Tab-separated table of C-alpha atoms in Angstrom:
chain	number	residue	atom	x	y	z
A	283	MET	CA	54.572	2.271	-24.248
A	284	LYS	CA	55.292	-1.359	-23.451
A	285	SER	CA	52.451	-1.465	-20.936
A	286	ASN	CA	49.994	-0.183	-23.580
A	287	VAL	CA	51.122	-2.829	-26.029
A	288	LYS	CA	50.778	-5.511	-23.350
A	289	CYS	CA	47.224	-4.395	-22.505
A	290	SER	CA	46.286	-4.409	-26.188
A	291	ILE	CA	47.600	-7.963	-26.591
A	292	ILE	CA	45.690	-9.171	-23.523
A	293	LEU	CA	42.506	-7.494	-24.779
A	294	ALA	CA	42.889	-9.064	-28.226
A	295	ILE	CA	43.422	-12.501	-26.707
A	296	SER	CA	40.370	-12.046	-24.450
A	297	VAL	CA	38.186	-11.078	-27.399
A	298	PHE	CA	39.470	-14.055	-29.413
A	299	LEU	CA	38.791	-16.501	-26.595
A	300	PHE	CA	35.359	-15.018	-25.948
A	301	LYS	CA	34.389	-15.569	-29.571
A	302	LYS	CA	35.378	-19.196	-29.158
A	303	ILE	CA	32.909	-19.667	-26.314
A	304	LYS	CA	30.250	-22.065	-27.435
A	305	ALA	CA	26.825	-20.444	-27.158
A	306	ILE	CA	23.914	-22.508	-25.907
A	307	THR	CA	20.845	-21.634	-28.003
A	308	LEU	CA	17.331	-22.038	-26.656
A	309	ILE	CA	14.078	-21.503	-28.502
A	310	ARG	CA	11.135	-19.972	-26.664
A	311	GLU	CA	7.733	-18.885	-27.892
A	312	ALA	CA	5.988	-15.660	-26.904
A	313	THR	CA	2.479	-14.414	-27.660
A	314	GLU	CA	1.528	-10.886	-28.597
A	315	ASN	CA	0.022	-8.891	-25.729
A	316	GLU	CA	0.857	-11.568	-23.125
A	317	ILE	CA	3.616	-11.633	-20.540
A	318	PHE	CA	6.771	-13.562	-21.409
A	319	PHE	CA	9.595	-14.441	-19.043
A	320	HIS	CA	12.603	-16.723	-18.925
A	321	LEU	CA	14.796	-17.669	-15.966
A	322	PHE	CA	18.587	-17.735	-16.276
A	323	THR	CA	20.198	-19.677	-13.451
A	324	LYS	CA	23.811	-19.529	-12.344
A	325	HIS	CA	25.995	-22.306	-13.780
A	326	TYR	CA	29.017	-21.742	-11.581
A	327	ASN	CA	29.855	-22.745	-8.044
A	328	SER	CA	30.902	-19.180	-7.333
A	329	GLU	CA	28.603	-17.065	-5.183
A	330	GLU	CA	28.956	-14.065	-7.466
A	331	VAL	CA	28.052	-14.299	-11.138
A	332	LYS	CA	27.341	-11.180	-13.178
A	333	MET	CA	24.828	-11.465	-16.009
A	334	SER	CA	24.019	-9.090	-18.838
A	335	ALA	CA	21.611	-9.370	-21.764
A	336	SER	CA	21.363	-7.740	-25.181
A	337	LEU	CA	20.016	-8.305	-28.656
A	338	VAL	CA	22.484	-10.339	-30.703
A	339	GLY	CA	24.652	-7.893	-32.612
A	340	TYR	CA	23.388	-4.876	-30.648
A	341	PRO	CA	24.247	-3.395	-27.248
A	342	ASP	CA	20.675	-3.107	-25.930
A	343	LEU	CA	17.484	-5.103	-25.635
A	344	PRO	CA	14.328	-4.541	-27.703
A	345	SER	CA	12.019	-1.931	-26.212
A	346	TRP	CA	9.517	-4.506	-24.967
A	347	LEU	CA	12.080	-6.672	-23.143
A	348	LYS	CA	13.736	-6.108	-19.765
A	349	PHE	CA	16.432	-8.035	-17.898
A	350	ILE	CA	16.919	-7.967	-14.151
A	351	GLN	CA	19.431	-9.503	-11.779
A	352	ARG	CA	18.927	-8.109	-8.287
A	353	ASN	CA	22.509	-8.872	-7.245
A	354	GLN	CA	25.382	-11.044	-8.400
A	355	SER	CA	24.341	-13.920	-6.146
A	356	SER	CA	20.811	-14.178	-7.608
A	357	ASN	CA	19.379	-15.523	-10.849
A	358	GLY	CA	18.561	-13.401	-13.871
A	359	PHE	CA	15.137	-12.868	-15.414
A	360	LEU	CA	14.251	-11.835	-18.946
A	361	TYR	CA	10.673	-10.590	-19.213
A	362	GLY	CA	8.338	-8.371	-21.191
A	363	THR	CA	5.188	-8.161	-23.300
A	364	PRO	CA	5.501	-8.273	-27.108
A	365	ALA	CA	3.473	-5.576	-28.817
A	366	PHE	CA	1.298	-6.210	-31.840
A	367	ASN	CA	3.253	-7.061	-34.998
A	368	SER	CA	6.502	-7.627	-33.065
A	369	GLN	CA	9.296	-9.471	-34.857
A	370	ASP	CA	11.200	-12.553	-33.687
A	371	VAL	CA	14.328	-11.693	-31.724
A	372	GLU	CA	17.494	-13.480	-30.609
A	373	ILE	CA	18.820	-12.482	-27.201
A	374	GLN	CA	22.325	-13.129	-25.886
A	375	VAL	CA	22.955	-13.475	-22.157
A	376	ILE	CA	26.552	-13.451	-20.921
A	377	SER	CA	27.417	-14.814	-17.465
A	378	ILE	CA	30.832	-14.068	-15.938
A	379	ASP	CA	32.127	-15.806	-12.833
A	380	GLN	CA	33.515	-13.001	-10.691
A	381	SER	CA	36.066	-15.257	-8.974
A	382	THR	CA	37.609	-16.976	-12.035
A	383	TYR	CA	36.305	-14.625	-14.789
A	384	GLU	CA	35.109	-17.654	-16.696
A	385	ALA	CA	32.444	-16.629	-19.214
A	386	ARG	CA	29.398	-18.429	-20.501
A	387	LYS	CA	27.194	-17.306	-23.367
A	388	GLU	CA	23.539	-18.311	-23.775
A	389	ASN	CA	21.425	-17.388	-26.765
A	390	ILE	CA	17.649	-17.511	-26.654
A	391	MET	CA	15.557	-17.266	-29.801
A	392	ILE	CA	12.126	-15.807	-29.077
A	393	THR	CA	9.536	-16.486	-31.756
A	394	ILE	CA	6.408	-14.350	-31.482
A	395	LYS	CA	3.029	-15.645	-32.530
A	396	PRO	CA	-0.152	-13.607	-33.068
A	397	ASN	CA	-2.704	-13.438	-30.279
A	398	LYS	CA	-6.039	-14.851	-31.390
A	399	ASP	CA	-7.838	-13.837	-28.195
A	400	THR	CA	-9.455	-10.409	-28.087
A	401	VAL	CA	-8.397	-8.546	-24.982
A	402	VAL	CA	-10.594	-5.475	-24.627
A	403	HIS	CA	-10.749	-4.827	-20.882
A	404	ILE	CA	-7.680	-4.642	-18.655
A	405	ALA	CA	-7.555	-4.474	-14.868
A	406	GLU	CA	-4.434	-2.866	-13.418
A	407	PHE	CA	-3.391	-3.939	-9.917
A	408	TRP	CA	-0.615	-2.325	-7.868
A	409	VAL	CA	0.794	-5.028	-5.572
A	410	SER	CA	3.078	-3.530	-2.953
A	411	ASN	CA	4.677	-6.554	-1.224
A	412	PHE	CA	6.639	-8.213	-4.055
A	413	TYR	CA	9.837	-7.744	-5.975
A	414	ILE	CA	9.244	-8.583	-9.618
A	415	GLU	CA	11.724	-11.495	-9.611
A	416	ASP	CA	9.970	-13.075	-6.599
A	417	LEU	CA	6.702	-12.957	-8.499
A	418	PHE	CA	8.286	-14.960	-11.331
A	419	GLN	CA	10.541	-17.291	-9.352
A	420	ASP	CA	7.913	-18.515	-6.908
A	421	ASP	CA	5.254	-18.823	-9.621
A	422	MET	CA	3.125	-16.339	-7.698
A	423	TYR	CA	1.924	-14.594	-10.850
A	424	THR	CA	-0.179	-17.634	-11.818
A	425	ARG	CA	-1.604	-17.713	-8.298
A	426	PHE	CA	-2.567	-14.078	-8.618
A	427	LEU	CA	-4.316	-14.838	-11.908
A	428	GLN	CA	-6.242	-17.628	-10.193
A	429	GLN	CA	-7.436	-15.239	-7.486
A	430	VAL	CA	-8.625	-12.746	-10.084
A	431	SER	CA	-10.450	-15.505	-11.979
A	432	LEU	CA	-12.646	-16.068	-8.914
A	433	ILE	CA	-14.323	-12.713	-9.507
A	434	TRP	CA	-13.754	-12.313	-13.246
A	435	LYS	CA	-15.409	-15.164	-15.108
A	436	ASP	CA	-13.698	-14.916	-18.470
A	437	LYS	CA	-10.741	-16.252	-20.414
A	438	LEU	CA	-8.045	-14.205	-18.710
A	439	SER	CA	-4.402	-13.601	-19.497
A	440	ILE	CA	-1.596	-11.637	-17.873
A	441	VAL	CA	-0.923	-8.740	-20.213
A	442	LYS	CA	1.953	-7.073	-18.397
A	443	ILE	CA	4.052	-7.308	-15.234
A	444	VAL	CA	6.500	-4.516	-14.448
A	445	SER	CA	8.115	-3.024	-11.391
A	446	GLN	CA	6.454	-0.019	-9.805
A	447	THR	CA	9.795	1.762	-10.273
A	448	ASP	CA	9.476	1.436	-14.062
A	449	PRO	CA	9.629	4.776	-15.927
A	450	GLU	CA	6.397	3.864	-17.740
A	451	PHE	CA	4.538	4.452	-14.480
A	452	LEU	CA	6.715	7.388	-13.413
A	453	GLY	CA	7.997	5.212	-10.608
A	454	ARG	CA	10.857	5.869	-8.240
A	455	LEU	CA	12.781	3.796	-5.748
A	456	PRO	CA	10.998	3.584	-2.385
A	457	ILE	CA	12.480	5.596	0.455
A	458	PRO	CA	12.951	4.080	3.938
A	459	PRO	CA	10.601	5.619	6.540
A	460	LYS	CA	13.558	6.468	8.789
A	461	PRO	CA	17.317	6.652	8.205
A	462	GLY	CA	18.834	3.218	8.751
A	463	ASP	CA	15.591	1.301	8.152
A	464	PRO	CA	15.559	-1.358	5.400
A	465	THR	CA	14.452	-0.169	1.977
A	466	PRO	CA	10.796	-1.045	1.278
A	467	VAL	CA	9.888	-3.559	-1.413
A	468	ASP	CA	9.672	-2.083	-4.925
A	469	GLY	CA	6.228	-3.487	-5.660
A	470	VAL	CA	4.838	-4.606	-9.020
A	471	VAL	CA	2.121	-3.576	-11.447
A	472	ILE	CA	0.083	-6.482	-12.850
A	473	GLN	CA	-2.290	-6.038	-15.774
A	474	ILE	CA	-4.918	-8.750	-16.341
A	475	GLY	CA	-6.879	-8.791	-19.594
A	476	GLY	CA	-10.179	-10.264	-20.731
A	477	SER	CA	-12.886	-9.775	-23.349
A	478	ASN	CA	-15.643	-8.738	-20.925
A	479	ILE	CA	-15.634	-6.553	-17.865
A	480	SER	CA	-16.250	-7.886	-14.355
A	481	THR	CA	-19.062	-6.408	-12.273
A	482	GLU	CA	-17.102	-7.042	-9.084
A	483	LEU	CA	-14.137	-5.099	-10.431
A	484	GLN	CA	-16.418	-2.229	-11.454
A	485	GLN	CA	-17.722	-2.120	-7.889
A	486	ALA	CA	-14.149	-2.187	-6.561
A	487	LEU	CA	-13.296	0.775	-8.804
A	488	ASN	CA	-16.258	2.738	-7.420
A	489	GLN	CA	-15.337	1.798	-3.844
A	490	SER	CA	-11.678	2.705	-4.357
A	491	THR	CA	-12.562	6.383	-4.802
A	492	SER	CA	-12.368	6.676	-1.017
A	493	CYS	CA	-8.681	5.701	-1.406
A	494	LEU	CA	-8.241	3.566	1.688
A	495	ASN	CA	-4.863	1.900	1.385
A	496	ASP	CA	-5.754	-0.856	3.808
A	497	GLY	CA	-8.575	-1.999	1.510
A	498	ALA	CA	-11.139	-2.011	4.302
A	499	ALA	CA	-13.775	-0.475	2.033
A	500	ILE	CA	-13.106	-2.907	-0.860
A	501	ALA	CA	-15.352	-5.963	-0.731
A	502	ILE	CA	-13.029	-8.224	-2.774
A	503	ASN	CA	-9.824	-7.309	-0.930
A	504	SER	CA	-10.065	-10.376	1.339
A	505	LEU	CA	-9.691	-12.672	-1.696
A	506	PHE	CA	-6.102	-11.489	-2.184
A	507	LEU	CA	-4.948	-11.487	1.423
A	508	PRO	CA	-2.620	-12.463	3.011
A	509	HIS	CA	-0.376	-13.095	-0.021
A	510	PHE	CA	-1.079	-9.985	-2.094
A	511	HIS	CA	-1.313	-6.481	-0.651
A	512	ILE	CA	-3.052	-4.305	-3.226
A	513	ASN	CA	-2.959	-0.532	-3.252
A	514	TRP	CA	-6.581	0.153	-4.186
A	515	CYS	CA	-5.894	3.877	-4.468
A	516	ARG	CA	-4.139	3.142	-7.768
A	517	PHE	CA	-6.446	0.409	-9.064
A	518	LYS	CA	-7.635	1.083	-12.618
A	519	LEU	CA	-9.787	-0.445	-15.319
A	520	LYS	CA	-8.702	0.238	-18.891
A	521	ILE	CA	-10.233	-0.296	-22.312
A	522	ARG	CA	-8.076	-1.316	-25.268
A	523	GLN	CA	-8.996	0.444	-28.486
A	524	THR	CA	-9.587	-1.933	-31.403
A	525	THR	CA	-9.967	0.581	-34.240
A	526	LYS	CA	-7.512	0.337	-37.127
A	527	ASN	CA	-5.632	3.530	-36.273
A	528	GLN	CA	-5.650	3.106	-32.481
A	529	ILE	CA	-5.176	-0.626	-31.970
A	530	GLY	CA	-3.502	-1.340	-28.655
A	531	LEU	CA	-4.142	2.152	-27.248
A	532	LEU	CA	-5.356	2.040	-23.630
A	533	THR	CA	-7.873	4.474	-22.165
A	534	ASP	CA	-9.149	4.605	-18.606
A	535	PHE	CA	-12.536	3.041	-17.995
A	536	GLN	CA	-15.017	5.565	-16.651
A	537	PRO	CA	-17.379	3.998	-14.100
A	538	SER	CA	-21.052	4.806	-14.452
A	539	PHE	CA	-22.377	7.436	-12.078
A	540	THR	CA	-26.057	7.715	-11.137
A	541	PRO	CA	-26.909	10.977	-9.393
A	542	ARG	CA	-29.292	11.031	-6.482
A	543	LYS	CA	-32.929	11.499	-7.441
A	544	GLU	CA	-34.040	12.676	-4.011
A	545	PRO	CA	-35.629	16.140	-4.223
A	546	SER	CA	-33.664	18.744	-2.359
A	547	ALA	CA	-35.507	20.785	0.283
A	548	THR	CA	-36.417	24.347	-0.665
A	549	ARG	CA	-34.306	26.737	1.313
A	550	GLN	CA	-35.952	29.736	2.983
A	551	PHE	CA	-33.990	32.988	3.256
A	552	LYS	CA	-36.455	34.866	5.492
A	553	ASP	CA	-34.409	34.550	8.673
A	554	GLU	CA	-31.185	35.442	6.862
A	555	PHE	CA	-32.870	38.544	5.424
A	556	LEU	CA	-34.077	39.697	8.851
A	557	VAL	CA	-30.675	39.209	10.497
A	558	ALA	CA	-28.416	40.390	7.693
A	559	ILE	CA	-30.375	43.319	6.223
A	560	LEU	CA	-33.494	44.392	8.111
A	561	LEU	CA	-32.054	44.375	11.646
A	562	PRO	CA	-28.986	46.517	10.773
A	563	MET	CA	-31.277	48.951	8.955
A	564	VAL	CA	-33.541	49.316	12.037
A	565	ILE	CA	-30.542	49.874	14.294
A	566	ALA	CA	-29.006	52.407	11.906
A	567	THR	CA	-32.306	54.274	11.549
A	568	THR	CA	-32.827	54.427	15.319
A	569	PHE	CA	-29.287	55.674	15.864
A	570	LEU	CA	-29.754	58.307	13.152
A	571	ILE	CA	-32.997	59.596	14.766
A	572	LEU	CA	-31.402	59.822	18.203
A	573	LEU	CA	-28.366	61.605	16.796
A	574	SER	CA	-30.579	64.067	14.910
A	575	TYR	CA	-32.607	64.788	18.022
A	576	VAL	CA	-29.460	65.456	20.062
A	577	MET	CA	-27.846	67.642	17.442
A	578	PHE	CA	-30.848	69.651	16.294
A	579	GLY	CA	-33.710	69.132	18.750
A	580	HIS	CA	-32.179	71.169	21.647
A	581	ARG	CA	-30.507	73.985	19.716
A	582	GLN	CA	-33.518	76.449	19.986
A	583	GLU	CA	-33.963	75.770	23.717
A	584	ARG	CA	-30.226	76.351	24.333
A	585	TYR	CA	-30.360	79.659	22.371
A	586	HIS	CA	-33.198	81.070	24.498
A	587	THR	CA	-31.421	80.099	27.692
A	588	ILE	CA	-28.269	81.966	26.700
A	589	SER	CA	-30.330	85.060	25.669
């Protein structure tokens, strides 16, 4: 009984002290249908700091936001893509030093502004050699956008960046090739948007039907190497619907297909007819005549001989 009372007192004191923690409030701006991310660095000398994020006053994050901290010795990243007509949100990130249990609270107010650019066409790239936090931390996502802009001459924007393990893409954690081998990199999915479609990307979509993972058959693959390894088997072009009832809905782009106009040669079935039908009939008829001659042709001669 005394131990329960003691635990309750300690818990009450902890809650009281936590409420007294001064929250540091930041203000960030996000744009509808464009990627947003914010880096949360460790503020303690300890090697292990655990971070967690939630909507202020609620236990979870909004549906369009995700928070990742790979391990307790790494930084935390808040990222996501606001949908159309999203509301401003205030996010609370709590950092706890695992050695001293000192807590720090950071609030970030995200104001969302409308997107004036019309994104109609979206190219979806599956990059297999990055963790999502490495793509943000090393500023590699802007470098990827620059590489795409070499073949897509338009005002481009990064619509979405998510891990390939995200449930949206029915992803799962990669499995090591052999027991004991290091776990493969998760990989990321990057969606780039623009108002017009790129001819080079249309050609890449047609070439990717052969599904060569090494990209040997894709003419533009060399532009992304050696930094970005793209799985062209899963490359897609999408079209964003702009009608009133379907705004934001994505549908797969269907590449144009021109059938061959070469006339096909007329096939002759004369040889097949002779081999498959006429020849067996000749053999069967010959066998039937011989059998008839043996069975019936010598019966009268044999009768006279016996008489």
